[in-house]
Amino acid sequence: MNPEQFVQELSKRNFKLNEKQINQFKQYFTSLIEANQHVNLTRITEENDVYLKHFFDSVTPLFMFDELFKSGSELCDVGAGAGFPSIPLKIIKPEIKVTIVDSLGKRLTFLQELVDKLNLKDVTLVHGRAEDVGQNKQYREQFDLVTARAVANMAVLSEYCLPLVKKDGNFIALKGPKADDELKDSQKAITTLGGKVSEVEGLQLPYSEEERTLILVQKVKMTPKKYPRQAGTPHRKPIH
């Protein structure tokens, strides 16, 4: 998917990018490739692949759940790495507020430079592990939307993300193909943490055979205080 096809595919789905947004994606690509020579941000470096597997992939929640990305909504992106999915979402929906949580300082340095270059407003970067941030009153149950892409399996991911979602807010997990088994294995975790799966949407990326699954979890009750458990525990001992 080259940059022109990216713009066309978004337009087909009623997201018409203006010149500024098109240039922000171009600048994003350039910055990503430059920084990637010094910091391990991505294995995907071909322009067409970045546009498809990073940029387009990141904005697929807008096609399914656009109504959740309201002006002024607060979104937290857990383990964003090089800024996926939150920065592409922010470029297309500049009126949402974004908080990015990542445990690696070098990635956050890249993201801060990127945010400055792209002139993005209302983006906050938080250096920390999701388990610690989820227990911090400043962030716990403060967000309308929490996103995570390719971070961990669904049971572990739910413990990272659901404590950050406010009651009646939503958590969107961007997963690869065939997430059914993962979903089955994570039912107990999702329920325990106050969530309820409300939609599961499969899709195929254009110009490719790549399949993706979007899982929407609504926060129906508050997360018990003991979650998230201390750093490393969710990964070692997922809730089953």
PDB file of N, CA and C in Angstrom, residues 76-116:
ATOM      1  N   CYS A  76      -6.003   6.220  26.118  1.00  0.00           N
ATOM      2  CA  CYS A  76      -4.701   5.784  26.623  1.00  0.00           C
ATOM      3  C   CYS A  76      -4.232   4.602  25.787  1.00  0.00           C
ATOM      4  N   ASP A  77      -3.000   4.682  25.307  1.00  0.00           N
ATOM      5  CA  ASP A  77      -2.421   3.616  24.476  1.00  0.00           C
ATOM      6  C   ASP A  77      -1.335   2.927  25.296  1.00  0.00           C
ATOM      7  N   VAL A  78      -1.528   1.636  25.547  1.00  0.00           N
ATOM      8  CA  VAL A  78      -0.614   0.889  26.415  1.00  0.00           C
ATOM      9  C   VAL A  78       0.423   0.151  25.575  1.00  0.00           C
ATOM     10  N   GLY A  79       1.711   0.393  25.889  1.00  0.00           N
ATOM     11  CA  GLY A  79       2.781  -0.275  25.161  1.00  0.00           C
ATOM     12  C   GLY A  79       2.831   0.125  23.702  1.00  0.00           C
ATOM     13  N   ALA A  80       2.766   1.437  23.472  1.00  0.00           N
ATOM     14  CA  ALA A  80       2.602   1.934  22.097  1.00  0.00           C
ATOM     15  C   ALA A  80       3.838   1.735  21.224  1.00  0.00           C
ATOM     16  N   GLY A  81       4.986   1.474  21.827  1.00  0.00           N
ATOM     17  CA  GLY A  81       6.188   1.287  21.010  1.00  0.00           C
ATOM     18  C   GLY A  81       6.507   2.517  20.191  1.00  0.00           C
ATOM     19  N   ALA A  82       6.385   2.391  18.865  1.00  0.00           N
ATOM     20  CA  ALA A  82       6.684   3.523  17.981  1.00  0.00           C
ATOM     21  C   ALA A  82       5.455   4.423  17.749  1.00  0.00           C
ATOM     22  N   GLY A  83       4.425   4.242  18.596  1.00  0.00           N
ATOM     23  CA  GLY A  83       3.252   5.122  18.514  1.00  0.00           C
ATOM     24  C   GLY A  83       2.024   4.494  17.902  1.00  0.00           C
ATOM     25  N   PHE A  84       1.997   3.148  17.840  1.00  0.00           N
ATOM     26  CA  PHE A  84       0.863   2.465  17.208  1.00  0.00           C
ATOM     27  C   PHE A  84      -0.025   1.816  18.255  1.00  0.00           C
ATOM     28  N   PRO A  85      -1.339   2.018  18.190  1.00  0.00           N
ATOM     29  CA  PRO A  85      -2.093   2.716  17.146  1.00  0.00           C
ATOM     30  C   PRO A  85      -2.350   4.206  17.402  1.00  0.00           C
ATOM     31  N   SER A  86      -1.914   4.737  18.554  1.00  0.00           N
ATOM     32  CA  SER A  86      -2.442   6.046  18.978  1.00  0.00           C
ATOM     33  C   SER A  86      -2.052   7.230  18.099  1.00  0.00           C
ATOM     34  N   ILE A  87      -0.819   7.253  17.567  1.00  0.00           N
ATOM     35  CA  ILE A  87      -0.429   8.438  16.786  1.00  0.00           C
ATOM     36  C   ILE A  87      -1.182   8.505  15.448  1.00  0.00           C
ATOM     37  N   PRO A  88      -1.291   7.399  14.687  1.00  0.00           N
ATOM     38  CA  PRO A  88      -2.132   7.474  13.484  1.00  0.00           C
ATOM     39  C   PRO A  88      -3.593   7.851  13.800  1.00  0.00           C
ATOM     40  N   LEU A  89      -4.127   7.334  14.903  1.00  0.00           N
ATOM     41  CA  LEU A  89      -5.501   7.706  15.299  1.00  0.00           C
ATOM     42  C   LEU A  89      -5.588   9.206  15.588  1.00  0.00           C
ATOM     43  N   LYS A  90      -4.574   9.719  16.268  1.00  0.00           N
ATOM     44  CA  LYS A  90      -4.545  11.146  16.626  1.00  0.00           C
ATOM     45  C   LYS A  90      -4.413  12.039  15.381  1.00  0.00           C
ATOM     46  N   ILE A  91      -3.636  11.582  14.397  1.00  0.00           N
ATOM     47  CA  ILE A  91      -3.491  12.379  13.161  1.00  0.00           C
ATOM     48  C   ILE A  91      -4.854  12.509  12.472  1.00  0.00           C
ATOM     49  N   ILE A  92      -5.596  11.398  12.430  1.00  0.00           N
ATOM     50  CA  ILE A  92      -6.897  11.431  11.749  1.00  0.00           C
ATOM     51  C   ILE A  92      -7.972  12.078  12.615  1.00  0.00           C
ATOM     52  N   LYS A  93      -7.865  11.923  13.937  1.00  0.00           N
ATOM     53  CA  LYS A  93      -8.844  12.511  14.870  1.00  0.00           C
ATOM     54  C   LYS A  93      -8.110  13.455  15.819  1.00  0.00           C
ATOM     55  N   PRO A  94      -7.696  14.633  15.325  1.00  0.00           N
ATOM     56  CA  PRO A  94      -6.852  15.508  16.147  1.00  0.00           C
ATOM     57  C   PRO A  94      -7.530  15.990  17.431  1.00  0.00           C
ATOM     58  N   GLU A  95      -8.864  15.875  17.481  1.00  0.00           N
ATOM     59  CA  GLU A  95      -9.575  16.414  18.643  1.00  0.00           C
ATOM     60  C   GLU A  95      -9.649  15.452  19.837  1.00  0.00           C
ATOM     61  N   ILE A  96      -9.092  14.220  19.682  1.00  0.00           N
ATOM     62  CA  ILE A  96      -9.040  13.338  20.858  1.00  0.00           C
ATOM     63  C   ILE A  96      -7.770  13.643  21.660  1.00  0.00           C
ATOM     64  N   LYS A  97      -7.813  13.328  22.957  1.00  0.00           N
ATOM     65  CA  LYS A  97      -6.639  13.529  23.823  1.00  0.00           C
ATOM     66  C   LYS A  97      -5.967  12.183  24.020  1.00  0.00           C
ATOM     67  N   VAL A  98      -4.668  12.142  23.886  1.00  0.00           N
ATOM     68  CA  VAL A  98      -3.952  10.861  23.905  1.00  0.00           C
ATOM     69  C   VAL A  98      -2.909  10.831  25.021  1.00  0.00           C
ATOM     70  N   THR A  99      -2.907   9.730  25.760  1.00  0.00           N
ATOM     71  CA  THR A  99      -1.848   9.437  26.735  1.00  0.00           C
ATOM     72  C   THR A  99      -1.200   8.128  26.306  1.00  0.00           C
ATOM     73  N   ILE A 100       0.119   8.127  26.194  1.00  0.00           N
ATOM     74  CA  ILE A 100       0.849   6.929  25.771  1.00  0.00           C
ATOM     75  C   ILE A 100       1.689   6.421  26.938  1.00  0.00           C
ATOM     76  N   VAL A 101       1.512   5.135  27.248  1.00  0.00           N
ATOM     77  CA  VAL A 101       2.276   4.503  28.323  1.00  0.00           C
ATOM     78  C   VAL A 101       3.285   3.546  27.698  1.00  0.00           C
ATOM     79  N   ASP A 102       4.556   3.726  28.040  1.00  0.00           N
ATOM     80  CA  ASP A 102       5.567   2.774  27.575  1.00  0.00           C
ATOM     81  C   ASP A 102       6.664   2.685  28.624  1.00  0.00           C
ATOM     82  N   SER A 103       7.265   1.495  28.710  1.00  0.00           N
ATOM     83  CA  SER A 103       8.259   1.268  29.769  1.00  0.00           C
ATOM     84  C   SER A 103       9.679   1.605  29.331  1.00  0.00           C
ATOM     85  N   LEU A 104       9.868   1.879  28.037  1.00  0.00           N
ATOM     86  CA  LEU A 104      11.227   2.107  27.540  1.00  0.00           C
ATOM     87  C   LEU A 104      11.475   3.583  27.225  1.00  0.00           C
ATOM     88  N   GLY A 105      12.423   4.166  27.949  1.00  0.00           N
ATOM     89  CA  GLY A 105      12.723   5.587  27.793  1.00  0.00           C
ATOM     90  C   GLY A 105      13.098   5.992  26.385  1.00  0.00           C
ATOM     91  N   LYS A 106      13.866   5.134  25.685  1.00  0.00           N
ATOM     92  CA  LYS A 106      14.310   5.484  24.327  1.00  0.00           C
ATOM     93  C   LYS A 106      13.128   5.629  23.374  1.00  0.00           C
ATOM     94  N   ARG A 107      12.128   4.758  23.552  1.00  0.00           N
ATOM     95  CA  ARG A 107      10.939   4.864  22.685  1.00  0.00           C
ATOM     96  C   ARG A 107      10.194   6.160  22.969  1.00  0.00           C
ATOM     97  N   LEU A 108      10.133   6.527  24.246  1.00  0.00           N
ATOM     98  CA  LEU A 108       9.423   7.758  24.609  1.00  0.00           C
ATOM     99  C   LEU A 108      10.164   8.991  24.096  1.00  0.00           C
ATOM    100  N   THR A 109      11.479   8.921  24.064  1.00  0.00           N
ATOM    101  CA  THR A 109      12.272  10.030  23.495  1.00  0.00           C
ATOM    102  C   THR A 109      11.917  10.201  22.020  1.00  0.00           C
ATOM    103  N   PHE A 110      11.856   9.081  21.294  1.00  0.00           N
ATOM    104  CA  PHE A 110      11.442   9.134  19.879  1.00  0.00           C
ATOM    105  C   PHE A 110      10.042   9.733  19.758  1.00  0.00           C
ATOM    106  N   LEU A 111       9.123   9.272  20.608  1.00  0.00           N
ATOM    107  CA  LEU A 111       7.725   9.742  20.514  1.00  0.00           C
ATOM    108  C   LEU A 111       7.617  11.235  20.825  1.00  0.00           C
ATOM    109  N   GLN A 112       8.405  11.701  21.796  1.00  0.00           N
ATOM    110  CA  GLN A 112       8.363  13.136  22.122  1.00  0.00           C
ATOM    111  C   GLN A 112       8.839  13.971  20.934  1.00  0.00           C
ATOM    112  N   GLU A 113       9.908  13.516  20.301  1.00  0.00           N
ATOM    113  CA  GLU A 113      10.419  14.234  19.115  1.00  0.00           C
ATOM    114  C   GLU A 113       9.387  14.196  17.990  1.00  0.00           C
ATOM    115  N   LEU A 114       8.734  13.053  17.842  1.00  0.00           N
ATOM    116  CA  LEU A 114       7.719  12.896  16.793  1.00  0.00           C
ATOM    117  C   LEU A 114       6.529  13.828  17.032  1.00  0.00           C
ATOM    118  N   VAL A 115       6.040  13.830  18.259  1.00  0.00           N
ATOM    119  CA  VAL A 115       4.900  14.688  18.619  1.00  0.00           C
ATOM    120  C   VAL A 115       5.232  16.154  18.340  1.00  0.00           C
ATOM    121  N   ASP A 116       6.459  16.556  18.660  1.00  0.00           N
ATOM    122  CA  ASP A 116       6.895  17.944  18.399  1.00  0.00           C
ATOM    123  C   ASP A 116       6.960  18.219  16.895  1.00  0.00           C
TER     124      ASP A 116
END
